[in-house]
CSV table of C-alpha atoms in Angstrom, one decimal:
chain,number,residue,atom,x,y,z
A,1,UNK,CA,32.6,52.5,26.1
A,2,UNK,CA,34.8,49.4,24.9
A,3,UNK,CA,38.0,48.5,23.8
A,4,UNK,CA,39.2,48.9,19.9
A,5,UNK,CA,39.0,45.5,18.2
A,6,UNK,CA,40.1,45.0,15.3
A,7,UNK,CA,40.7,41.3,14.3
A,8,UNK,CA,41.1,41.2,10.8
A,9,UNK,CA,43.5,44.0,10.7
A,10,UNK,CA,42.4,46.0,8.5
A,11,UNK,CA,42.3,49.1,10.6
A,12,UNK,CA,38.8,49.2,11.2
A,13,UNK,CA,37.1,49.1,14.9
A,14,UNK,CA,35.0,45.7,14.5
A,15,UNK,CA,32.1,47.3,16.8
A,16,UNK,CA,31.9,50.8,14.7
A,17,UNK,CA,33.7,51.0,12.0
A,18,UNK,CA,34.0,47.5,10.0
A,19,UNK,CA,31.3,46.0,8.0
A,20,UNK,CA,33.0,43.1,7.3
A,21,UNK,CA,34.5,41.5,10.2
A,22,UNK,CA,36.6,38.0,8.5
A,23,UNK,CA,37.5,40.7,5.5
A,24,UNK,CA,36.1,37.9,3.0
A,25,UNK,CA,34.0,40.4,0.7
A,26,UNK,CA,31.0,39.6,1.9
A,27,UNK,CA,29.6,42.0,4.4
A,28,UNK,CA,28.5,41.1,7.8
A,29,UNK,CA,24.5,41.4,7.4
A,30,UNK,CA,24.6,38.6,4.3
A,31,UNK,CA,27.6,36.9,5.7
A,32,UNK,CA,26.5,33.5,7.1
A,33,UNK,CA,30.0,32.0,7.8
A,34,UNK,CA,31.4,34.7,9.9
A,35,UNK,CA,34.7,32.6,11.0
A,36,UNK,CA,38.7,32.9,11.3
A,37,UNK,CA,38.9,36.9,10.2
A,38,UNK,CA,42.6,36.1,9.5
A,39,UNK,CA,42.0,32.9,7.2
A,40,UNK,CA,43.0,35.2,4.2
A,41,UNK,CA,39.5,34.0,2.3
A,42,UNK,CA,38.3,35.9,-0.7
A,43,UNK,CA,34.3,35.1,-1.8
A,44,UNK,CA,34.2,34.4,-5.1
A,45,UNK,CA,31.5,32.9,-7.5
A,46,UNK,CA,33.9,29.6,-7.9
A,47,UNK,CA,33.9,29.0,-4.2
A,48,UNK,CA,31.3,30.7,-3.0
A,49,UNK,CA,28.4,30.2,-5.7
A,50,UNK,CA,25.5,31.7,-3.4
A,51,UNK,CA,27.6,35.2,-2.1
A,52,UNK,CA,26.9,33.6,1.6
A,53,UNK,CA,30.4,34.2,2.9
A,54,UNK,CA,30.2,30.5,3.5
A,55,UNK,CA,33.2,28.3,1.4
A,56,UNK,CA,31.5,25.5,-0.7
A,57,UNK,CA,33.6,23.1,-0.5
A,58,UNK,CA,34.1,23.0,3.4
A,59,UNK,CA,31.2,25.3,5.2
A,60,UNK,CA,28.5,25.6,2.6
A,61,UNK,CA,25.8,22.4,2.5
A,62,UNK,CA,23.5,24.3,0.5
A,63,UNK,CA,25.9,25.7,-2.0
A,64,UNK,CA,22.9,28.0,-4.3
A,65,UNK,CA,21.1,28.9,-1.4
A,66,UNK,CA,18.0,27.3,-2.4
A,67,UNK,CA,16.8,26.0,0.6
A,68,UNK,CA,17.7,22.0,-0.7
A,69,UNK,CA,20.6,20.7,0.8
A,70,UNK,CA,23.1,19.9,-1.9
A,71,UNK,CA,22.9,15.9,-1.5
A,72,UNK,CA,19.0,15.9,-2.2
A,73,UNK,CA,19.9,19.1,-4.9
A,74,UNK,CA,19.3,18.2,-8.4
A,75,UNK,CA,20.4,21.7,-9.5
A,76,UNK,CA,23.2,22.6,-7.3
A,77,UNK,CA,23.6,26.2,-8.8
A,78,UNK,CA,20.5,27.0,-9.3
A,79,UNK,CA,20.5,31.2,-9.8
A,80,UNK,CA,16.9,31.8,-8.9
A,81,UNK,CA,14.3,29.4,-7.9
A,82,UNK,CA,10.7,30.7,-7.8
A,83,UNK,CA,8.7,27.4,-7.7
A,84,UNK,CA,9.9,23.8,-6.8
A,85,UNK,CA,7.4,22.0,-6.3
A,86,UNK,CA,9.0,18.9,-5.8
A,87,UNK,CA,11.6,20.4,-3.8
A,88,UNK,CA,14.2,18.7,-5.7
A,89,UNK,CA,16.2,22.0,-5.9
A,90,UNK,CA,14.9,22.9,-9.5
A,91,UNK,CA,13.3,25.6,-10.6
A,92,UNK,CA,9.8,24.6,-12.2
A,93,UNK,CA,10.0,26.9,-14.8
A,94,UNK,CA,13.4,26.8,-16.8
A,95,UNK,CA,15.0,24.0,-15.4
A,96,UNK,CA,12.4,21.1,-14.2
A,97,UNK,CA,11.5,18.8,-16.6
A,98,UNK,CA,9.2,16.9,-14.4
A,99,UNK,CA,7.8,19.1,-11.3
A,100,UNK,CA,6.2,16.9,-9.7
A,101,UNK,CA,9.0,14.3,-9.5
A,102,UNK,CA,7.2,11.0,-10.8
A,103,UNK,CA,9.3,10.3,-13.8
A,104,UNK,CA,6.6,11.3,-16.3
A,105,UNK,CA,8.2,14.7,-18.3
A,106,UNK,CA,5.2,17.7,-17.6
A,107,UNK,CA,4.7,17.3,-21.6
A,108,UNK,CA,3.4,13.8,-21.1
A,109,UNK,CA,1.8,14.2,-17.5
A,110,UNK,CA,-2.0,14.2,-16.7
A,111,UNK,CA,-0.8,15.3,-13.0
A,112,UNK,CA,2.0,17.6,-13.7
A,113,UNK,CA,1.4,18.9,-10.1
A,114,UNK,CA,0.3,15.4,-8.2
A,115,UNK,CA,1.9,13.0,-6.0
A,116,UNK,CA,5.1,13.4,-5.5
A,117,UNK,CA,7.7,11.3,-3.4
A,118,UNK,CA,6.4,7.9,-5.7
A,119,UNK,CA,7.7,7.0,-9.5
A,120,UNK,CA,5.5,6.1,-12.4
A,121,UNK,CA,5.5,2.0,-13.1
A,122,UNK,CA,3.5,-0.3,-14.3
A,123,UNK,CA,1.9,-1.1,-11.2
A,124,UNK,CA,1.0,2.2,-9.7
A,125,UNK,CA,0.4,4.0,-12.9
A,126,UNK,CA,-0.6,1.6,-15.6
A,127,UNK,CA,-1.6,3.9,-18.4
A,128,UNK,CA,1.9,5.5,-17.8
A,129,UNK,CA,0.1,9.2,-17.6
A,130,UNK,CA,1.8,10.2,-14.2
A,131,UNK,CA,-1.6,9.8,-12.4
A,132,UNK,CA,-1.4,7.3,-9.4
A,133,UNK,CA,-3.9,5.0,-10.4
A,134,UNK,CA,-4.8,4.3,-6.3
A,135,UNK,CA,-5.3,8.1,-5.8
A,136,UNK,CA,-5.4,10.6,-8.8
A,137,UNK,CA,-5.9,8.5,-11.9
A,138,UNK,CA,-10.3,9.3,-12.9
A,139,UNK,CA,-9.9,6.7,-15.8
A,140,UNK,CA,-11.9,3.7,-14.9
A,141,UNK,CA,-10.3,0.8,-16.9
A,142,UNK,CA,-6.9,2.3,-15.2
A,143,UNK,CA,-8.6,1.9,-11.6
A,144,UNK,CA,-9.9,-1.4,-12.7
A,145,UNK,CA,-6.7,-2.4,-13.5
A,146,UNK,CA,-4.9,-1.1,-10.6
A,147,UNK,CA,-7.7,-2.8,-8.3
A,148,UNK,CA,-7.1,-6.8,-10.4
A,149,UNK,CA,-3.6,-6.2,-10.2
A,150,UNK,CA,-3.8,-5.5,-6.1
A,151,UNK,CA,-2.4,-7.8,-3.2
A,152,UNK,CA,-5.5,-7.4,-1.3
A,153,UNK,CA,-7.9,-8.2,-3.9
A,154,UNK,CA,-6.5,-10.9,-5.3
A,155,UNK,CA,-6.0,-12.6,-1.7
A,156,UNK,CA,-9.7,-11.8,-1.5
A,157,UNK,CA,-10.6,-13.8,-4.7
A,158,UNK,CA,-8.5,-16.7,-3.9
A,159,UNK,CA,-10.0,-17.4,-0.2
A,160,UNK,CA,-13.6,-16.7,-1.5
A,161,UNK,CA,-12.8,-19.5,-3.7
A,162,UNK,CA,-11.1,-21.7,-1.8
A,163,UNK,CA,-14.0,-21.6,0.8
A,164,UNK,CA,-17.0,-22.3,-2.1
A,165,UNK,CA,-15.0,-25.6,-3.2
A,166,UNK,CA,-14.3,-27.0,0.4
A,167,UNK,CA,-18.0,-26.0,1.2
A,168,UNK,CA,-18.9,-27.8,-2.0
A,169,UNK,CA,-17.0,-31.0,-1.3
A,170,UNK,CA,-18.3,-30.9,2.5
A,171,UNK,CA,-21.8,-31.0,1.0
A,172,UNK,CA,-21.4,-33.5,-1.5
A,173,UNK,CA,-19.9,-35.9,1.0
A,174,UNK,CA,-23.0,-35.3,3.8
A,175,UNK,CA,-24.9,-35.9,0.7
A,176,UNK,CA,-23.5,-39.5,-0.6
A,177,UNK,CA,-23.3,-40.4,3.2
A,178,UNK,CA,-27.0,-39.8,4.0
A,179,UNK,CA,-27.6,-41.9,0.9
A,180,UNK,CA,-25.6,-44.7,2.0
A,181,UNK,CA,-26.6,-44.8,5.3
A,182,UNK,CA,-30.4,-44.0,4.4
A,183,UNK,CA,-29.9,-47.5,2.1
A,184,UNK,CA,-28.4,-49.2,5.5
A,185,UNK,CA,-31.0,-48.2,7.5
A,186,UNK,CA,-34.2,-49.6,5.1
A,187,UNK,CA,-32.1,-52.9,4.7
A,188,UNK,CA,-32.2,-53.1,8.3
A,189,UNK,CA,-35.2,-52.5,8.8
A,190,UNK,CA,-36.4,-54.9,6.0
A,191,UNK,CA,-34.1,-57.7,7.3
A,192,UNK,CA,-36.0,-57.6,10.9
A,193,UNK,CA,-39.3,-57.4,9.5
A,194,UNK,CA,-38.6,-60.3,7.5
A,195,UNK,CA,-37.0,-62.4,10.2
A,196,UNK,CA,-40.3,-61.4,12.5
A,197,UNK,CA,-42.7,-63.6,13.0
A,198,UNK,CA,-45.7,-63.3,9.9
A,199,UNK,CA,-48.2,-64.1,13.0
A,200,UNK,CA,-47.1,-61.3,14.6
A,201,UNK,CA,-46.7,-58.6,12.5
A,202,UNK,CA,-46.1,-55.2,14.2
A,203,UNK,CA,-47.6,-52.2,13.2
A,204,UNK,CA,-45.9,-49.0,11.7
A,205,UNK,CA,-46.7,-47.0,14.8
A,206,UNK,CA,-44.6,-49.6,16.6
A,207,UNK,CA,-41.7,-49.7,14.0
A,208,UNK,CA,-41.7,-45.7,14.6
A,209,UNK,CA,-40.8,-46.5,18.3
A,210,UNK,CA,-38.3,-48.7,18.1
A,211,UNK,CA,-36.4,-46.8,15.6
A,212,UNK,CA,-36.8,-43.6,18.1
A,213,UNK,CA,-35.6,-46.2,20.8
A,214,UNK,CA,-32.2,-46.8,18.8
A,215,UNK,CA,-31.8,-43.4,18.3
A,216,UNK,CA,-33.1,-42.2,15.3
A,217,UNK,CA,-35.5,-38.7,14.9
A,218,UNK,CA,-38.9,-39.2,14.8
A,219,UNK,CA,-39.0,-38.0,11.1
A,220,UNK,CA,-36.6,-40.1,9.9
A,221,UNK,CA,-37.7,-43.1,11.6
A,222,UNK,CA,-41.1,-42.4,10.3
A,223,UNK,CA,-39.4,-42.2,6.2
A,224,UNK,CA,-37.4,-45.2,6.9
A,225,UNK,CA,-40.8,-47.1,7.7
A,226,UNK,CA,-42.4,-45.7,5.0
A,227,UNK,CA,-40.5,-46.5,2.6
A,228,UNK,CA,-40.3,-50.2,3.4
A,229,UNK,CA,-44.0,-50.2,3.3
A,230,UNK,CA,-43.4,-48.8,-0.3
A,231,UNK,CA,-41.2,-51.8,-1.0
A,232,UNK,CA,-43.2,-54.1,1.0
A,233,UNK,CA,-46.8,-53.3,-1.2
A,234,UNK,CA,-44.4,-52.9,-4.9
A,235,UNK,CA,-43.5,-56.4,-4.0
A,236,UNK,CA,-46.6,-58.0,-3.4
């Protein structure tokens, strides 16, 4: 047993009897905004565009009841919406131009049901067909494109290069070095020989050594006396 309540006055026992219980027109099992029963509230379609019981303008955040807050709700009074795919608060069928959301109208979209949460440009989509180019797009000279046009690659290209010409130069400088210091060498050695004593003339084994003695590699040591016994028999 309990107590008759009646808080909207209009006669009815709130537990039993009344079916609406802030007497707005909308009955309690649809009513979501159940509040002041004595606000003096009517629903109506101007204020109440989804029959929630829930005023637009101060309760109501999704004002068609589609499931997409109004803010994010491209069509606000939607009156049925069987597919969004792009939850953008449109139905797909007679009132979304563009269901996937990418900026390309369905008419002119390869991917009318893609990606969504990106826009078509110039850099994702090149060939403007509302394919991302990274992810969806099967036309090679678009992928191509979209690979050339990348960050990554190109950063990829420009150190690759980089690193060929300062390898180069390195190279070229050893190289012109060597020479120089390969012509040093054989004058030196051609300048001692010469300021030796002809009576004693040493032999190429011995030259060998005393190259190896100031530090040079047996190989080159042996080249640098070879080639000033070149010189040596081209002179005589």
């Amino acid at each position: 047993p309990h107590s008759h309540t009646d808080n909207d006055g209009d006669g009815c026992d709130d537990y039993t009897e009344d079916n609406d219980l802030d007497n707005d027109g909308i009955a309690s099992i649809f009513d979501n905004c159940e509040g002041d029963p004595t606000a003096g509230w009517i629903s109506t379609i101007s204020d109440d565009y989804d029959g929630d019981g829930c005023e637009d303008a101060t309760e109501d955040w999704d004002d068609d009841g589609d499931g997409v807050f109004d803010v994010d709700d491209k069509c606000q009074t939607s009156m049925t919406v069987n597919s969004d795919f792009d939850r953008d608060g449109c139905d797909d069928e007679t009132e979304d131009w563009d269901d996937d959301g990418d900026g390309v109208p369905d008419s002119a979209d390869s991917c009318p049901l893609g990606m969504i949460n990106w826009n078509s440009n110039s850099d994702n989509d090149i060939d403007g067909d509302g394919c991302m180019d990274s992810i969806e797009d099967n036309h090679v000279s678009g992928k191509v494109l979209h690979t050339l046009r990348s960050n990554a690659f190109m950063t990829l290209i420009i150190g690759s290069l980089t690193v060929l010409m300062l390898a180069g130069m390195v190279l070229s400088t050893r190289r012109e070095r060597g020479r120089s210091d390969f012509a040093d060498q054989t004058w030196s050695v051609e300048e001692s020989m010469h300021s030796a004593s002809p009576l004693t003339p040493e032999t190429p084994e011995k030259q060998v050594r005393d190259l190896s003695d100031l530090g040079y590699s047996p190989e080159v040591a042996k080249a640098i006396v070879e080639n000033e016994e070149r010189a040596r028999r081209d002179r005589n």
